[in-house]
Amino acid sequence: MEQHTIADEIRELAQERDAVIIAHNYQRGEVQDVADFVGDSLGLARQAARTPASVIVFAGVHFMAETAKILSPFKTVLMPEPRAGCPMADMMTATDLAAWRKANPGVPVVTYVNSTAAVKALTDVCVTSANAVDVVRSLGAPKVLFGPDRNLASWVARSLPDVEIIPWDGFCPTHEQVSAEQLAQEQARHPNAEVIAHPECRPEVVDMADAVLSTSQMLCHVATSSAEEFIVVTEEGLLHGLAKAAPGKRFLNLEPRMFCPNMKVTTIEKVRDCLRDMSGEIVVTEDVRLAALASVEKMIAIG
Ligand code: 13P
Ligand code: SF4
């Protein structure tokens, strides 16, 4: 007799609850495999906005589930592990941003989606790694305030030399830890490998990359690139999807592997428990949600 797996249990519960399971590209492989949709921040936000399901189970980090709730207030948004945060999102508070805005009157505020709902509420337009350059270009502004990620800000500044980008001093600990020396050593070991890097990496690392891409853009890129081997400078969870996107190609992460502890606290058991108990509900107060909505809607419309 075939074994009834935890994945089977999850699929049955999802049907009973009219739930959709969406997972970020950095989630554990078994969590990605049980999800209805796997993607980058932009793809998942779009998916959350358009799903007809009444419950969204969000396997990712807190700002992603909050973004889903901002876009879908009448849906129940659950996180299997609501304590999964993003340290970068906590590097710019609403109080910080209010003071920054006040010190720079009239300058548009562009905020990375890796931010709290309260910060989004004080933002003109949000961006993700997939569309930051396009969104800033679309503003046509000579100068913007860009937070919280100084590295993504630097990537946008180099892509749009006519725009003055004033960065906040935040960063992703997982991507910031990679040094140019470390990448150079890996390149020396694999001289034929193409380097694909996330724009959350330091500028000197980004400069060494053949392509600078969001996580889902990397999945598309490897399938069409003529390269057979890639050095993947982003969180190691993406390698699960890369192996499926381009079977037979070789994907190398750095040593030590790039690891986001917050992305990995969600386990398949927690996905099951959350659906069974309808636990881990994400709440955004209506005043904050309404204030944040316009900036998030502009983000999902571009790119
Ligand atoms: P992506 O939107 O490219 O998936 O990135 C999200 C993230 O948190 C990267 O660290
Ligand atoms: Fe945040 Fe970095 Fe983890 Fe992405 S990888 S969720 S930016 S800490």
PDB file of C-alpha atoms and ligand atoms in Angstrom:
ATOM      1  CA  MET A   1       0.000   0.000   0.000  1.00  0.00           C
ATOM      2  CA  GLU A   2       1.258   3.458  -0.877  1.00  0.00           C
ATOM      3  CA  GLN A   3       2.323   5.622   2.040  1.00  0.00           C
ATOM      4  CA  HIS A   4       0.247   8.695   2.910  1.00  0.00           C
ATOM      5  CA  THR A   5       2.900  11.387   3.034  1.00  0.00           C
ATOM      6  CA  ILE A   6       2.923  14.722   4.801  1.00  0.00           C
ATOM      7  CA  ALA A   7       2.739  16.332   1.358  1.00  0.00           C
ATOM      8  CA  ASP A   8      -0.505  14.380   0.684  1.00  0.00           C
ATOM      9  CA  GLU A   9      -1.865  15.570   4.024  1.00  0.00           C
ATOM     10  CA  ILE A  10      -1.032  19.176   3.107  1.00  0.00           C
ATOM     11  CA  ARG A  11      -2.696  18.928  -0.296  1.00  0.00           C
ATOM     12  CA  GLU A  12      -5.887  17.536   1.285  1.00  0.00           C
ATOM     13  CA  LEU A  13      -5.940  20.212   3.968  1.00  0.00           C
ATOM     14  CA  ALA A  14      -5.346  22.932   1.364  1.00  0.00           C
ATOM     15  CA  GLN A  15      -8.379  21.733  -0.578  1.00  0.00           C
ATOM     16  CA  GLU A  16     -10.567  21.596   2.550  1.00  0.00           C
ATOM     17  CA  ARG A  17      -9.533  25.121   3.554  1.00  0.00           C
ATOM     18  CA  ASP A  18      -9.722  26.606   0.037  1.00  0.00           C
ATOM     19  CA  ALA A  19      -6.084  27.569   0.512  1.00  0.00           C
ATOM     20  CA  VAL A  20      -3.268  28.319  -1.894  1.00  0.00           C
ATOM     21  CA  ILE A  21       0.312  27.675  -0.754  1.00  0.00           C
ATOM     22  CA  ILE A  22       2.908  30.072  -2.053  1.00  0.00           C
ATOM     23  CA  ALA A  23       6.598  29.720  -1.349  1.00  0.00           C
ATOM     24  CA  HIS A  24       9.677  31.832  -1.942  1.00  0.00           C
ATOM     25  CA  ASN A  25      12.559  30.484  -4.023  1.00  0.00           C
ATOM     26  CA  TYR A  26      14.764  30.237  -0.886  1.00  0.00           C
ATOM     27  CA  GLN A  27      12.445  27.885   1.002  1.00  0.00           C
ATOM     28  CA  ARG A  28      13.492  24.322   1.811  1.00  0.00           C
ATOM     29  CA  GLY A  29      13.125  22.016  -1.201  1.00  0.00           C
ATOM     30  CA  GLU A  30      10.290  19.977   0.339  1.00  0.00           C
ATOM     31  CA  VAL A  31       8.332  23.167   1.072  1.00  0.00           C
ATOM     32  CA  GLN A  32       8.834  24.421  -2.500  1.00  0.00           C
ATOM     33  CA  ASP A  33       7.661  21.047  -3.814  1.00  0.00           C
ATOM     34  CA  VAL A  34       4.376  21.113  -1.899  1.00  0.00           C
ATOM     35  CA  ALA A  35       3.528  24.711  -2.915  1.00  0.00           C
ATOM     36  CA  ASP A  36       1.098  25.772  -5.649  1.00  0.00           C
ATOM     37  CA  PHE A  37       3.403  28.634  -6.652  1.00  0.00           C
ATOM     38  CA  VAL A  38       7.099  29.254  -6.079  1.00  0.00           C
ATOM     39  CA  GLY A  39       8.677  32.537  -7.036  1.00  0.00           C
ATOM     40  CA  ASP A  40      10.500  35.773  -6.278  1.00  0.00           C
ATOM     41  CA  SER A  41       9.032  38.640  -4.255  1.00  0.00           C
ATOM     42  CA  LEU A  42       7.407  40.243  -7.288  1.00  0.00           C
ATOM     43  CA  GLY A  43       5.912  37.017  -8.639  1.00  0.00           C
ATOM     44  CA  LEU A  44       4.554  36.025  -5.231  1.00  0.00           C
ATOM     45  CA  ALA A  45       3.005  39.460  -4.618  1.00  0.00           C
ATOM     46  CA  ARG A  46       1.269  39.237  -7.992  1.00  0.00           C
ATOM     47  CA  GLN A  47       0.122  35.712  -7.235  1.00  0.00           C
ATOM     48  CA  ALA A  48      -1.271  36.784  -3.849  1.00  0.00           C
ATOM     49  CA  ALA A  49      -3.191  39.628  -5.497  1.00  0.00           C
ATOM     50  CA  ARG A  50      -4.819  37.442  -8.117  1.00  0.00           C
ATOM     51  CA  THR A  51      -5.554  34.127  -6.377  1.00  0.00           C
ATOM     52  CA  PRO A  52      -9.241  33.219  -6.043  1.00  0.00           C
ATOM     53  CA  ALA A  53      -8.465  31.112  -2.923  1.00  0.00           C
ATOM     54  CA  SER A  54      -9.810  32.420   0.395  1.00  0.00           C
ATOM     55  CA  VAL A  55      -6.700  31.440   2.377  1.00  0.00           C
ATOM     56  CA  ILE A  56      -3.071  32.167   1.464  1.00  0.00           C
ATOM     57  CA  VAL A  57      -0.397  30.122   3.234  1.00  0.00           C
ATOM     58  CA  PHE A  58       2.799  32.103   2.807  1.00  0.00           C
ATOM     59  CA  ALA A  59       6.040  30.167   3.143  1.00  0.00           C
ATOM     60  CA  GLY A  60       8.588  32.959   3.200  1.00  0.00           C
ATOM     61  CA  VAL A  61       9.464  35.833   5.518  1.00  0.00           C
ATOM     62  CA  HIS A  62       7.191  38.287   7.280  1.00  0.00           C
ATOM     63  CA  PHE A  63       7.329  41.241   4.883  1.00  0.00           C
ATOM     64  CA  MET A  64       6.214  38.967   2.030  1.00  0.00           C
ATOM     65  CA  ALA A  65       3.129  37.741   3.909  1.00  0.00           C
ATOM     66  CA  GLU A  66       2.378  41.318   4.997  1.00  0.00           C
ATOM     67  CA  THR A  67       2.538  42.421   1.352  1.00  0.00           C
ATOM     68  CA  ALA A  68       0.034  39.671   0.483  1.00  0.00           C
ATOM     69  CA  LYS A  69      -2.293  40.944   3.218  1.00  0.00           C
ATOM     70  CA  ILE A  70      -1.957  44.542   1.986  1.00  0.00           C
ATOM     71  CA  LEU A  71      -3.069  43.400  -1.469  1.00  0.00           C
ATOM     72  CA  SER A  72      -5.750  40.937  -0.298  1.00  0.00           C
ATOM     73  CA  PRO A  73      -7.421  42.269   2.858  1.00  0.00           C
ATOM     74  CA  PHE A  74     -10.405  39.920   2.667  1.00  0.00           C
ATOM     75  CA  LYS A  75      -8.258  36.820   2.470  1.00  0.00           C
ATOM     76  CA  THR A  76      -6.834  35.028   5.465  1.00  0.00           C
ATOM     77  CA  VAL A  77      -3.033  35.124   5.194  1.00  0.00           C
ATOM     78  CA  LEU A  78      -1.209  32.550   7.303  1.00  0.00           C
ATOM     79  CA  MET A  79       2.485  32.016   7.934  1.00  0.00           C
ATOM     80  CA  PRO A  80       3.649  28.547   8.994  1.00  0.00           C
ATOM     81  CA  GLU A  81       6.338  30.291  11.058  1.00  0.00           C
ATOM     82  CA  PRO A  82       5.302  33.907  11.742  1.00  0.00           C
ATOM     83  CA  ARG A  83       8.603  34.626  13.509  1.00  0.00           C
ATOM     84  CA  ALA A  84      10.479  34.350  10.201  1.00  0.00           C
ATOM     85  CA  GLY A  85      11.594  37.949   9.694  1.00  0.00           C
ATOM     86  CA  CYS A  86      14.027  39.740   7.423  1.00  0.00           C
ATOM     87  CA  PRO A  87      16.824  41.570   9.272  1.00  0.00           C
ATOM     88  CA  MET A  88      17.164  44.048   6.408  1.00  0.00           C
ATOM     89  CA  ALA A  89      13.491  45.047   6.728  1.00  0.00           C
ATOM     90  CA  ASP A  90      14.147  45.941  10.365  1.00  0.00           C
ATOM     91  CA  MET A  91      17.077  48.230   9.478  1.00  0.00           C
ATOM     92  CA  MET A  92      14.747  51.105   8.529  1.00  0.00           C
ATOM     93  CA  THR A  93      11.850  51.902  10.879  1.00  0.00           C
ATOM     94  CA  ALA A  94       8.842  54.094  10.118  1.00  0.00           C
ATOM     95  CA  THR A  95      10.266  56.688  12.520  1.00  0.00           C
ATOM     96  CA  ASP A  96      13.574  56.644  10.597  1.00  0.00           C
ATOM     97  CA  LEU A  97      11.788  57.076   7.286  1.00  0.00           C
ATOM     98  CA  ALA A  98       9.520  59.871   8.524  1.00  0.00           C
ATOM     99  CA  ALA A  99      12.595  61.834   9.656  1.00  0.00           C
ATOM    100  CA  TRP A 100      14.462  61.105   6.389  1.00  0.00           C
ATOM    101  CA  ARG A 101      11.487  62.304   4.333  1.00  0.00           C
ATOM    102  CA  LYS A 102      11.216  65.456   6.408  1.00  0.00           C
ATOM    103  CA  ALA A 103      14.900  66.220   5.890  1.00  0.00           C
ATOM    104  CA  ASN A 104      14.466  65.815   2.091  1.00  0.00           C
ATOM    105  CA  PRO A 105      11.176  67.549   1.210  1.00  0.00           C
ATOM    106  CA  GLY A 106       9.792  66.805  -2.245  1.00  0.00           C
ATOM    107  CA  VAL A 107      12.186  63.914  -2.952  1.00  0.00           C
ATOM    108  CA  PRO A 108      10.284  60.710  -3.850  1.00  0.00           C
ATOM    109  CA  VAL A 109      10.734  57.755  -1.514  1.00  0.00           C
ATOM    110  CA  VAL A 110      11.419  54.413  -3.190  1.00  0.00           C
ATOM    111  CA  THR A 111      11.342  51.450  -0.821  1.00  0.00           C
ATOM    112  CA  TYR A 112      12.489  47.889  -1.370  1.00  0.00           C
ATOM    113  CA  VAL A 113       9.646  45.453  -0.702  1.00  0.00           C
ATOM    114  CA  ASN A 114      11.909  44.010   2.036  1.00  0.00           C
ATOM    115  CA  SER A 115      10.428  46.501   4.512  1.00  0.00           C
ATOM    116  CA  THR A 116       7.637  46.626   7.089  1.00  0.00           C
ATOM    117  CA  ALA A 117       4.056  47.635   6.261  1.00  0.00           C
ATOM    118  CA  ALA A 118       4.531  50.778   8.410  1.00  0.00           C
ATOM    119  CA  VAL A 119       7.500  51.791   6.238  1.00  0.00           C
ATOM    120  CA  LYS A 120       5.551  51.067   3.040  1.00  0.00           C
ATOM    121  CA  ALA A 121       2.822  53.363   4.386  1.00  0.00           C
ATOM    122  CA  LEU A 122       5.296  56.282   4.167  1.00  0.00           C
ATOM    123  CA  THR A 123       6.564  55.282   0.726  1.00  0.00           C
ATOM    124  CA  ASP A 124       5.771  56.651  -2.747  1.00  0.00           C
ATOM    125  CA  VAL A 125       6.586  53.468  -4.616  1.00  0.00           C
ATOM    126  CA  CYS A 126       7.864  50.012  -3.668  1.00  0.00           C
ATOM    127  CA  VAL A 127      10.234  47.944  -5.785  1.00  0.00           C
ATOM    128  CA  THR A 128      11.565  44.405  -5.826  1.00  0.00           C
ATOM    129  CA  SER A 129      14.931  43.214  -7.069  1.00  0.00           C
ATOM    130  CA  ALA A 130      13.189  42.263 -10.343  1.00  0.00           C
ATOM    131  CA  ASN A 131      11.900  45.733 -11.187  1.00  0.00           C
ATOM    132  CA  ALA A 132      13.830  48.320  -9.125  1.00  0.00           C
ATOM    133  CA  VAL A 133      15.609  49.820 -12.141  1.00  0.00           C
ATOM    134  CA  ASP A 134      12.401  49.992 -14.237  1.00  0.00           C
ATOM    135  CA  VAL A 135      10.375  51.530 -11.416  1.00  0.00           C
ATOM    136  CA  VAL A 136      12.928  54.233 -10.628  1.00  0.00           C
ATOM    137  CA  ARG A 137      13.305  54.990 -14.342  1.00  0.00           C
ATOM    138  CA  SER A 138       9.514  55.313 -14.660  1.00  0.00           C
ATOM    139  CA  LEU A 139       9.434  58.026 -11.985  1.00  0.00           C
ATOM    140  CA  GLY A 140      11.453  60.393 -14.169  1.00  0.00           C
ATOM    141  CA  ALA A 141      12.728  62.088 -10.985  1.00  0.00           C
ATOM    142  CA  PRO A 142      16.244  63.579 -10.845  1.00  0.00           C
ATOM    143  CA  LYS A 143      16.732  62.381  -7.271  1.00  0.00           C
ATOM    144  CA  VAL A 144      15.184  59.666  -5.045  1.00  0.00           C
ATOM    145  CA  LEU A 145      15.543  58.408  -1.497  1.00  0.00           C
ATOM    146  CA  PHE A 146      16.098  54.634  -1.647  1.00  0.00           C
ATOM    147  CA  GLY A 147      15.918  52.272   1.332  1.00  0.00           C
ATOM    148  CA  PRO A 148      16.558  50.092   3.147  1.00  0.00           C
ATOM    149  CA  ASP A 149      19.101  48.230   0.935  1.00  0.00           C
ATOM    150  CA  ARG A 150      22.249  50.228   0.144  1.00  0.00           C
ATOM    151  CA  ASN A 151      23.448  47.503  -2.246  1.00  0.00           C
ATOM    152  CA  LEU A 152      20.282  47.443  -4.348  1.00  0.00           C
ATOM    153  CA  ALA A 153      20.437  51.252  -4.277  1.00  0.00           C
ATOM    154  CA  SER A 154      23.969  51.099  -5.656  1.00  0.00           C
ATOM    155  CA  TRP A 155      22.882  48.707  -8.431  1.00  0.00           C
ATOM    156  CA  VAL A 156      20.033  51.057  -9.429  1.00  0.00           C
ATOM    157  CA  ALA A 157      22.408  54.045  -9.327  1.00  0.00           C
ATOM    158  CA  ARG A 158      24.855  52.314 -11.660  1.00  0.00           C
ATOM    159  CA  SER A 159      22.042  51.306 -13.998  1.00  0.00           C
ATOM    160  CA  LEU A 160      20.578  54.838 -14.069  1.00  0.00           C
ATOM    161  CA  PRO A 161      23.513  57.276 -14.011  1.00  0.00           C
ATOM    162  CA  ASP A 162      21.242  60.300 -14.576  1.00  0.00           C
ATOM    163  CA  VAL A 163      19.334  59.744 -11.341  1.00  0.00           C
ATOM    164  CA  GLU A 164      20.815  60.710  -7.982  1.00  0.00           C
ATOM    165  CA  ILE A 165      20.061  57.818  -5.626  1.00  0.00           C
ATOM    166  CA  ILE A 166      20.364  58.626  -1.938  1.00  0.00           C
ATOM    167  CA  PRO A 167      20.687  55.270  -0.128  1.00  0.00           C
ATOM    168  CA  TRP A 168      19.651  54.175   3.360  1.00  0.00           C
ATOM    169  CA  ASP A 169      22.391  52.188   5.085  1.00  0.00           C
ATOM    170  CA  GLY A 170      20.679  48.783   5.303  1.00  0.00           C
ATOM    171  CA  PHE A 171      21.830  45.446   3.896  1.00  0.00           C
ATOM    172  CA  CYS A 172      21.047  41.744   3.800  1.00  0.00           C
ATOM    173  CA  PRO A 173      23.411  39.858   6.145  1.00  0.00           C
ATOM    174  CA  THR A 174      23.289  36.756   3.909  1.00  0.00           C
ATOM    175  CA  HIS A 175      24.388  38.585   0.748  1.00  0.00           C
ATOM    176  CA  GLU A 176      26.643  41.139   2.447  1.00  0.00           C
ATOM    177  CA  GLN A 177      28.915  38.395   3.813  1.00  0.00           C
ATOM    178  CA  VAL A 178      30.173  37.495   0.315  1.00  0.00           C
ATOM    179  CA  SER A 179      33.483  39.160  -0.522  1.00  0.00           C
ATOM    180  CA  ALA A 180      35.084  39.801  -3.900  1.00  0.00           C
ATOM    181  CA  GLU A 181      38.046  37.603  -2.813  1.00  0.00           C
ATOM    182  CA  GLN A 182      35.757  34.690  -2.025  1.00  0.00           C
ATOM    183  CA  LEU A 183      34.073  34.961  -5.414  1.00  0.00           C
ATOM    184  CA  ALA A 184      37.433  35.327  -7.184  1.00  0.00           C
ATOM    185  CA  GLN A 185      38.638  32.076  -5.575  1.00  0.00           C
ATOM    186  CA  GLU A 186      35.507  30.269  -6.764  1.00  0.00           C
ATOM    187  CA  GLN A 187      35.975  31.707 -10.265  1.00  0.00           C
ATOM    188  CA  ALA A 188      39.573  30.507 -10.303  1.00  0.00           C
ATOM    189  CA  ARG A 189      38.364  26.995  -9.482  1.00  0.00           C
ATOM    190  CA  HIS A 190      35.667  27.151 -12.196  1.00  0.00           C
ATOM    191  CA  PRO A 191      36.960  29.415 -14.980  1.00  0.00           C
ATOM    192  CA  ASN A 192      34.184  28.450 -17.411  1.00  0.00           C
ATOM    193  CA  ALA A 193      31.342  29.136 -15.022  1.00  0.00           C
ATOM    194  CA  GLU A 194      28.992  32.043 -15.588  1.00  0.00           C
ATOM    195  CA  VAL A 195      28.512  34.186 -12.472  1.00  0.00           C
ATOM    196  CA  ILE A 196      24.936  35.156 -11.637  1.00  0.00           C
ATOM    197  CA  ALA A 197      24.494  37.443  -8.632  1.00  0.00           C
ATOM    198  CA  HIS A 198      21.610  38.975  -6.709  1.00  0.00           C
ATOM    199  CA  PRO A 199      21.660  42.795  -6.488  1.00  0.00           C
ATOM    200  CA  GLU A 200      21.682  42.523  -2.662  1.00  0.00           C
ATOM    201  CA  CYS A 201      25.390  41.625  -2.985  1.00  0.00           C
ATOM    202  CA  ARG A 202      28.047  44.243  -2.351  1.00  0.00           C
ATOM    203  CA  PRO A 203      28.879  46.487  -5.346  1.00  0.00           C
ATOM    204  CA  GLU A 204      32.335  44.930  -5.834  1.00  0.00           C
ATOM    205  CA  VAL A 205      30.725  41.476  -6.057  1.00  0.00           C
ATOM    206  CA  VAL A 206      28.002  42.725  -8.414  1.00  0.00           C
ATOM    207  CA  ASP A 207      30.776  44.161 -10.623  1.00  0.00           C
ATOM    208  CA  MET A 208      32.220  40.659 -11.062  1.00  0.00           C
ATOM    209  CA  ALA A 209      28.922  39.091 -12.160  1.00  0.00           C
ATOM    210  CA  ASP A 210      27.987  38.239 -15.739  1.00  0.00           C
ATOM    211  CA  ALA A 211      24.328  38.856 -14.871  1.00  0.00           C
ATOM    212  CA  VAL A 212      22.628  40.616 -11.950  1.00  0.00           C
ATOM    213  CA  LEU A 213      19.154  39.165 -11.453  1.00  0.00           C
ATOM    214  CA  SER A 214      16.272  38.535  -9.052  1.00  0.00           C
ATOM    215  CA  THR A 215      15.837  34.926  -7.985  1.00  0.00           C
ATOM    216  CA  SER A 216      13.140  34.128 -10.575  1.00  0.00           C
ATOM    217  CA  GLN A 217      15.088  35.949 -13.271  1.00  0.00           C
ATOM    218  CA  MET A 218      17.983  33.584 -12.466  1.00  0.00           C
ATOM    219  CA  LEU A 219      15.678  30.591 -12.986  1.00  0.00           C
ATOM    220  CA  CYS A 220      14.732  31.865 -16.460  1.00  0.00           C
ATOM    221  CA  HIS A 221      18.270  32.898 -17.323  1.00  0.00           C
ATOM    222  CA  VAL A 222      19.963  29.540 -16.693  1.00  0.00           C
ATOM    223  CA  ALA A 223      17.511  27.752 -18.963  1.00  0.00           C
ATOM    224  CA  THR A 224      18.373  29.943 -21.951  1.00  0.00           C
ATOM    225  CA  SER A 225      22.072  30.690 -21.297  1.00  0.00           C
ATOM    226  CA  SER A 226      24.618  28.739 -23.341  1.00  0.00           C
ATOM    227  CA  ALA A 227      26.716  28.178 -20.196  1.00  0.00           C
ATOM    228  CA  GLU A 228      26.751  24.720 -18.624  1.00  0.00           C
ATOM    229  CA  GLU A 229      28.074  25.775 -15.226  1.00  0.00           C
ATOM    230  CA  PHE A 230      27.057  28.684 -12.957  1.00  0.00           C
ATOM    231  CA  ILE A 231      28.357  30.258  -9.780  1.00  0.00           C
ATOM    232  CA  VAL A 232      25.153  31.304  -8.050  1.00  0.00           C
ATOM    233  CA  VAL A 233      25.708  34.230  -5.691  1.00  0.00           C
ATOM    234  CA  THR A 234      22.487  34.121  -3.717  1.00  0.00           C
ATOM    235  CA  GLU A 235      20.843  32.064  -1.000  1.00  0.00           C
ATOM    236  CA  GLU A 236      21.366  28.332  -1.434  1.00  0.00           C
ATOM    237  CA  GLY A 237      17.612  27.496  -1.498  1.00  0.00           C
ATOM    238  CA  LEU A 238      17.514  28.684  -5.102  1.00  0.00           C
ATOM    239  CA  LEU A 239      19.655  25.730  -6.186  1.00  0.00           C
ATOM    240  CA  HIS A 240      16.624  23.457  -5.749  1.00  0.00           C
ATOM    241  CA  GLY A 241      14.709  25.388  -8.421  1.00  0.00           C
ATOM    242  CA  LEU A 242      17.760  25.882 -10.636  1.00  0.00           C
ATOM    243  CA  ALA A 243      18.307  22.124 -10.909  1.00  0.00           C
ATOM    244  CA  LYS A 244      14.710  21.773 -12.105  1.00  0.00           C
ATOM    245  CA  ALA A 245      14.883  24.798 -14.430  1.00  0.00           C
ATOM    246  CA  ALA A 246      17.959  23.511 -16.257  1.00  0.00           C
ATOM    247  CA  PRO A 247      18.463  19.789 -15.623  1.00  0.00           C
ATOM    248  CA  GLY A 248      21.971  18.616 -16.447  1.00  0.00           C
ATOM    249  CA  LYS A 249      23.633  21.995 -15.844  1.00  0.00           C
ATOM    250  CA  ARG A 250      25.904  22.524 -12.840  1.00  0.00           C
ATOM    251  CA  PHE A 251      25.154  25.050 -10.100  1.00  0.00           C
ATOM    252  CA  LEU A 252      27.713  26.064  -7.512  1.00  0.00           C
ATOM    253  CA  ASN A 253      27.047  28.100  -4.406  1.00  0.00           C
ATOM    254  CA  LEU A 254      29.920  29.652  -2.483  1.00  0.00           C
ATOM    255  CA  GLU A 255      31.661  28.022   0.469  1.00  0.00           C
ATOM    256  CA  PRO A 256      30.422  28.437   3.132  1.00  0.00           C
ATOM    257  CA  ARG A 257      27.036  28.214   1.454  1.00  0.00           C
ATOM    258  CA  MET A 258      24.891  31.329   1.545  1.00  0.00           C
ATOM    259  CA  PHE A 259      22.152  30.661   4.044  1.00  0.00           C
ATOM    260  CA  CYS A 260      19.221  32.796   5.281  1.00  0.00           C
ATOM    261  CA  PRO A 261      18.232  31.324   8.669  1.00  0.00           C
ATOM    262  CA  ASN A 262      14.856  33.060   8.551  1.00  0.00           C
ATOM    263  CA  MET A 263      13.929  31.448   5.252  1.00  0.00           C
ATOM    264  CA  LYS A 264      14.746  28.033   6.649  1.00  0.00           C
ATOM    265  CA  VAL A 265      12.693  28.107   9.872  1.00  0.00           C
ATOM    266  CA  THR A 266       9.625  27.092   7.870  1.00  0.00           C
ATOM    267  CA  THR A 267       9.435  23.300   7.658  1.00  0.00           C
ATOM    268  CA  ILE A 268       6.972  21.067   5.862  1.00  0.00           C
ATOM    269  CA  GLU A 269       5.556  20.021   9.253  1.00  0.00           C
ATOM    270  CA  LYS A 270       4.856  23.681  10.091  1.00  0.00           C
ATOM    271  CA  VAL A 271       3.054  24.110   6.752  1.00  0.00           C
ATOM    272  CA  ARG A 272       0.818  21.156   7.670  1.00  0.00           C
ATOM    273  CA  ASP A 273       0.206  22.403  11.222  1.00  0.00           C
ATOM    274  CA  CYS A 274      -0.639  25.901  10.046  1.00  0.00           C
ATOM    275  CA  LEU A 275      -3.239  24.593   7.591  1.00  0.00           C
ATOM    276  CA  ARG A 276      -4.660  22.128  10.120  1.00  0.00           C
ATOM    277  CA  ASP A 277      -4.925  24.716  12.930  1.00  0.00           C
ATOM    278  CA  MET A 278      -5.430  27.820  10.754  1.00  0.00           C
ATOM    279  CA  SER A 279      -2.662  29.404  12.836  1.00  0.00           C
ATOM    280  CA  GLY A 280      -0.097  32.137  12.211  1.00  0.00           C
ATOM    281  CA  GLU A 281      -2.522  34.721  10.854  1.00  0.00           C
ATOM    282  CA  ILE A 282      -0.968  37.958   9.561  1.00  0.00           C
ATOM    283  CA  VAL A 283      -2.726  41.139  10.630  1.00  0.00           C
ATOM    284  CA  VAL A 284      -2.142  44.611   9.198  1.00  0.00           C
ATOM    285  CA  THR A 285      -4.201  47.445  10.678  1.00  0.00           C
ATOM    286  CA  GLU A 286      -6.529  49.031   8.133  1.00  0.00           C
ATOM    287  CA  ASP A 287      -5.012  52.527   8.398  1.00  0.00           C
ATOM    288  CA  VAL A 288      -1.497  51.199   7.707  1.00  0.00           C
ATOM    289  CA  ARG A 289      -2.766  48.885   4.964  1.00  0.00           C
ATOM    290  CA  LEU A 290      -4.572  51.663   3.128  1.00  0.00           C
ATOM    291  CA  ALA A 291      -1.557  53.962   3.405  1.00  0.00           C
ATOM    292  CA  ALA A 292       0.750  51.220   2.063  1.00  0.00           C
ATOM    293  CA  LEU A 293      -1.525  49.939  -0.706  1.00  0.00           C
ATOM    294  CA  ALA A 294      -0.805  52.508  -3.422  1.00  0.00           C
ATOM    295  CA  SER A 295       2.983  52.022  -3.220  1.00  0.00           C
ATOM    296  CA  VAL A 296       2.591  48.229  -3.459  1.00  0.00           C
ATOM    297  CA  GLU A 297       0.084  48.412  -6.316  1.00  0.00           C
ATOM    298  CA  LYS A 298       2.482  50.593  -8.319  1.00  0.00           C
ATOM    299  CA  MET A 299       5.195  47.986  -7.686  1.00  0.00           C
ATOM    300  CA  ILE A 300       3.189  45.059  -9.018  1.00  0.00           C
ATOM    301  CA  ALA A 301       2.131  47.034 -12.083  1.00  0.00           C
ATOM    302  CA  ILE A 302       5.687  47.630 -13.371  1.00  0.00           C
ATOM    303  CA  GLY A 303       8.246  45.264 -14.848  1.00  0.00           C
TER     304      GLY A 303
HETATM  305  P1  13P B   1      13.851  38.071  -4.827  1.00  0.00           P
HETATM  306  O1  13P B   1      12.698  39.012  -4.912  1.00  0.00           O
HETATM  307  O2  13P B   1      14.865  38.259  -5.910  1.00  0.00           O
HETATM  308  O3  13P B   1      13.376  36.660  -4.735  1.00  0.00           O
HETATM  309  O4  13P B   1      14.651  38.391  -3.492  1.00  0.00           O
HETATM  310  C1  13P B   1      14.062  38.372  -2.226  1.00  0.00           C
HETATM  311  C2  13P B   1      15.042  38.370  -1.149  1.00  0.00           C
HETATM  312  O5  13P B   1      14.729  38.449   0.006  1.00  0.00           O
HETATM  313  C3  13P B   1      16.437  38.263  -1.521  1.00  0.00           C
HETATM  314  O6  13P B   1      17.215  38.138  -0.398  1.00  0.00           O
HETATM  315 FE1  SF4 B   2      16.077  39.169   4.140  1.00  0.00          FE
HETATM  316 FE2  SF4 B   2      18.453  38.539   3.162  1.00  0.00          FE
HETATM  317 FE3  SF4 B   2      16.896  36.620   4.091  1.00  0.00          FE
HETATM  318 FE4  SF4 B   2      16.305  37.882   1.792  1.00  0.00          FE
HETATM  319  S1  SF4 B   2      18.073  36.570   2.216  1.00  0.00           S
HETATM  320  S2  SF4 B   2      14.909  37.406   3.455  1.00  0.00           S
HETATM  321  S3  SF4 B   2      16.991  39.980   2.290  1.00  0.00           S
HETATM  322  S4  SF4 B   2      17.802  38.321   5.269  1.00  0.00           S
END
